[in-house]
Amino acid sequence: MWEHERLVVRTGKRSGMTTMVALHSTEAGPAVGGCRMKPYGQITDAVADVLRLSKAMTLKCEAAGIPHGGAKSVVVVDRPLTPELRREVLLDHADLINEFGGAYRAGPDVGTGPDDMLVLRELTPYAYCLPEEHGGTGSSSGPTARGVLAALRAAAEHTFGTADLTGRKVVVSGFGSVGELIAEGLAGADIIVSDVDESRRADRFGWVHPDEAYKVKADVLVPAAVGGVLSPETVKELDVRLVVGPANNQLTDDGVADLLAERGIVWVPDHVASAGGVIYTLAREDDGDDHETALRRVDRIEETVRRLLGPRR
Ligand SMILES: NC(=O)c1ccc[n+]([C@@H]2O[C@H](COP(=O)([O-])OP(=O)(O)OC[C@H]3O[C@@H](n4cnc5c(N)ncnc54)[C@H](O)[C@@H]3O)[C@@H](O)[C@H]2O)c1
C-alpha cells in the first residue's frame, strides 16, 4: 500500500548525484525530517530507506504532540565526497527542497550536520539546525540524548520498579554523538559500549564487539547506531529486560514488537524515545522558546513513556 504523499528523486544538475525527498504526511502540518547523506548499494535501497524514515517522522511528531507531518531526504553518495562536491550536492538538494514550497523542512541526520544546513540555507529557507553562531540551534544530539534518558527513567520504573539505573548493566550499541551523551548521563550504571569504529573505544566504559552487543546479558540495551537491529534472529538472542534507544526504525518489521513482548522484553518505540531533537529544535526555532523551556518540553517524553507502558509490570 502506497501511503506517502509524494516521493521525488532527482539527479543534481551541479553534482550529478541522486538526491530524494519522501513526504509521508502533511496532515498535521508542514513535514519535517532530517537529510541523510551516505552510500547505498542500490538506488532502491535508498528509496526504501527514505520511505521508512519519513513514515517514522510522522509517528514521531504525532507521539510528541508536534503540529507537523513526517518527511525525510536522502543524498546518495556514489563517489568520494570532496568539499566541492559536497557543496554542489547540497545546493542540488536545496533546489529539490524548494520544489516542495515549504511542505518539507530539512534538518541534519546521519552524514550531515549544522554546517551542511548552512549550505542549504544559501538557496532555501527550509533548513533547521544551523550552527549557533549563525542563529540556529546547532546539533540536536544533546536534546535527543536527554529525551532518551527521560524515556529510560519511565521505562526503568515500569520494568525494575525504580527509575534509578545505578548498578544496572547497560549496553550502549553505537558510541556516536548521541550514544556517548547517553552513556555519560547514566552515572552510576555499569556501562558497556560498542561501536564498529574501534577508535571510539573509551577507557571509562566497558567495551563489547558489535557482533556481541545484542547477545550480552545485561539489564538494558540502548540501540544508538543504525536501524533494523531488532530482527526475529537478534530478538531470540537478547538477554536484557529493557530496550530503549535513539536509533531510528529499530525493528526489521512491526511483527518484531510482538516477539519482544512474547519474550517479556520491554521495548520503547524509537519514534517515542528519539523525539528529543525534533521537539527541542522546533520549540526553539519555530516557537521561539528559550533553551530551558525547550528542554522541559523534551523532558515530557518521560510522561509519554509512562502513559504508553502503563503501571509497573
Ligand atoms: N542525532 C540526533 O539528534 C538523532 C535524533 C534522532 C535519532 N537519531 C538516531 O540515533 C542514532 C545515533 O545518532 P548519532 O547522531 O549519535 O549518530 P553518529 O553517527 O554520531 O553515531 C553513530 C555511531 O554508531 C556507530 N555504528 C555504525 N554502525 C554500527 C553498528 N552496526 N554497530 C555498532 N556501532 C555502529 C558509528 O561508528 C557511530 O560512532 C542514529 O540511528 C540516528 O538516526 C539521532
PDB file of C-alpha atoms and ligand atoms in Angstrom, residues 36 53 60 72 108-111 139-142 144-145 173-180 194-197 200 210 214 223-227 229 246-248 274-275 277-278, ligand 1:
ATOM      1  CA  ARG A  36      20.681  11.576   5.389  1.00  0.00           C
ATOM      2  CA  LEU A  53      12.305   7.051   7.694  1.00  0.00           C
ATOM      3  CA  LYS A  60       7.489  10.774  15.922  1.00  0.00           C
ATOM      4  CA  LYS A  72      12.916  12.647   5.102  1.00  0.00           C
ATOM      5  CA  PRO A 108      20.574  17.181   9.858  1.00  0.00           C
ATOM      6  CA  ASP A 109      20.636  13.406  10.023  1.00  0.00           C
ATOM      7  CA  VAL A 110      23.247  10.661   9.658  1.00  0.00           C
ATOM      8  CA  GLY A 111      26.049  12.074   7.476  1.00  0.00           C
ATOM      9  CA  SER A 139      23.420  19.790  16.646  1.00  0.00           C
ATOM     10  CA  SER A 140      20.354  18.166  18.181  1.00  0.00           C
ATOM     11  CA  SER A 141      22.339  15.286  19.727  1.00  0.00           C
ATOM     12  CA  GLY A 142      22.155  16.780  23.231  1.00  0.00           C
ATOM     13  CA  THR A 144      17.980  13.703  21.637  1.00  0.00           C
ATOM     14  CA  ALA A 145      20.110  12.077  24.355  1.00  0.00           C
ATOM     15  CA  SER A 173      25.368  -0.024  20.943  1.00  0.00           C
ATOM     16  CA  GLY A 174      26.720   2.863  18.856  1.00  0.00           C
ATOM     17  CA  PHE A 175      29.075   5.163  20.671  1.00  0.00           C
ATOM     18  CA  GLY A 176      28.488   8.199  18.443  1.00  0.00           C
ATOM     19  CA  SER A 177      27.357  11.660  19.410  1.00  0.00           C
ATOM     20  CA  VAL A 178      24.046  10.568  20.997  1.00  0.00           C
ATOM     21  CA  GLY A 179      25.322   7.238  22.391  1.00  0.00           C
ATOM     22  CA  GLU A 180      28.186   8.952  24.187  1.00  0.00           C
ATOM     23  CA  SER A 194      30.086  -0.933  21.417  1.00  0.00           C
ATOM     24  CA  ASP A 195      30.919   0.610  18.062  1.00  0.00           C
ATOM     25  CA  VAL A 196      32.085  -0.590  14.646  1.00  0.00           C
ATOM     26  CA  ASP A 197      34.669   2.169  14.880  1.00  0.00           C
ATOM     27  CA  ARG A 200      35.689   5.230  19.651  1.00  0.00           C
ATOM     28  CA  PRO A 210      29.464  -5.018  17.849  1.00  0.00           C
ATOM     29  CA  TYR A 214      22.904  -7.868  21.120  1.00  0.00           C
ATOM     30  CA  PRO A 223      20.395   0.861  20.319  1.00  0.00           C
ATOM     31  CA  ALA A 224      22.187   4.066  19.301  1.00  0.00           C
ATOM     32  CA  ALA A 225      23.783   3.169  15.967  1.00  0.00           C
ATOM     33  CA  VAL A 226      21.686   2.137  12.984  1.00  0.00           C
ATOM     34  CA  GLY A 227      18.167   0.912  12.224  1.00  0.00           C
ATOM     35  CA  VAL A 229      18.858  -4.105  14.547  1.00  0.00           C
ATOM     36  CA  PRO A 246      17.572   6.692  19.767  1.00  0.00           C
ATOM     37  CA  ALA A 247      18.318   4.654  16.595  1.00  0.00           C
ATOM     38  CA  ASN A 248      15.508   5.215  14.094  1.00  0.00           C
ATOM     39  CA  SER A 274      14.249   9.620  19.947  1.00  0.00           C
ATOM     40  CA  ALA A 275      11.980  12.663  19.628  1.00  0.00           C
ATOM     41  CA  GLY A 277      15.961  16.540  18.990  1.00  0.00           C
ATOM     42  CA  VAL A 278      12.959  17.457  16.884  1.00  0.00           C
TER      43      VAL A 278
HETATM   44  N1  LIG B   1      21.499  12.986  16.422  1.00  0.00           N
HETATM   45  C1  LIG B   1      20.197  13.123  16.642  1.00  0.00           C
HETATM   46  O1  LIG B   1      19.707  14.182  17.064  1.00  0.00           O
HETATM   47  C2  LIG B   1      19.268  11.957  16.405  1.00  0.00           C
HETATM   48  C3  LIG B   1      17.889  12.175  16.516  1.00  0.00           C
HETATM   49  C4  LIG B   1      17.016  11.076  16.341  1.00  0.00           C
HETATM   50  C5  LIG B   1      17.534   9.833  16.031  1.00  0.00           C
HETATM   51  N2  LIG B   1      18.887   9.680  15.897  1.00  0.00           N
HETATM   52  C6  LIG B   1      19.389   8.354  15.557  1.00  0.00           C
HETATM   53  O2  LIG B   1      20.245   7.891  16.594  1.00  0.00           O
HETATM   54  C7  LIG B   1      21.306   7.118  16.063  1.00  0.00           C
HETATM   55  C8  LIG B   1      22.642   7.704  16.519  1.00  0.00           C
HETATM   56  O3  LIG B   1      22.729   9.045  16.070  1.00  0.00           O
HETATM   57  P1  LIG B   1      24.086   9.869  16.210  1.00  0.00           P
HETATM   58  O4  LIG B   1      23.747  11.272  15.863  1.00  0.00           O
HETATM   59  O5  LIG B   1      24.745   9.548  17.513  1.00  0.00           O
HETATM   60  O6  LIG B   1      24.939   9.238  15.031  1.00  0.00           O
HETATM   61  P2  LIG B   1      26.540   9.126  14.945  1.00  0.00           P
HETATM   62  O7  LIG B   1      26.833   8.915  13.502  1.00  0.00           O
HETATM   63  O8  LIG B   1      27.200  10.240  15.676  1.00  0.00           O
HETATM   64  O9  LIG B   1      26.851   7.786  15.771  1.00  0.00           O
HETATM   65  C9  LIG B   1      26.539   6.515  15.329  1.00  0.00           C
HETATM   66  C10 LIG B   1      27.662   5.603  15.791  1.00  0.00           C
HETATM   67  O10 LIG B   1      27.291   4.264  15.506  1.00  0.00           O
HETATM   68  C11 LIG B   1      28.425   3.585  15.012  1.00  0.00           C
HETATM   69  N3  LIG B   1      27.948   2.438  14.249  1.00  0.00           N
HETATM   70  C12 LIG B   1      27.542   2.383  12.962  1.00  0.00           C
HETATM   71  N4  LIG B   1      27.128   1.137  12.663  1.00  0.00           N
HETATM   72  C13 LIG B   1      27.249   0.395  13.797  1.00  0.00           C
HETATM   73  C14 LIG B   1      26.956  -0.943  14.143  1.00  0.00           C
HETATM   74  N5  LIG B   1      26.427  -1.784  13.248  1.00  0.00           N
HETATM   75  N6  LIG B   1      27.210  -1.353  15.420  1.00  0.00           N
HETATM   76  C15 LIG B   1      27.737  -0.515  16.330  1.00  0.00           C
HETATM   77  N7  LIG B   1      28.045   0.769  16.053  1.00  0.00           N
HETATM   78  C16 LIG B   1      27.791   1.222  14.808  1.00  0.00           C
HETATM   79  C17 LIG B   1      29.194   4.613  14.223  1.00  0.00           C
HETATM   80  O11 LIG B   1      30.565   4.246  14.099  1.00  0.00           O
HETATM   81  C18 LIG B   1      28.990   5.860  15.096  1.00  0.00           C
HETATM   82  O12 LIG B   1      30.026   6.003  16.063  1.00  0.00           O
HETATM   83  C19 LIG B   1      21.108   7.110  14.543  1.00  0.00           C
HETATM   84  O13 LIG B   1      20.366   5.970  14.196  1.00  0.00           O
HETATM   85  C20 LIG B   1      20.249   8.342  14.303  1.00  0.00           C
HETATM   86  O14 LIG B   1      19.447   8.215  13.146  1.00  0.00           O
HETATM   87  C21 LIG B   1      19.763  10.704  16.090  1.00  0.00           C
END
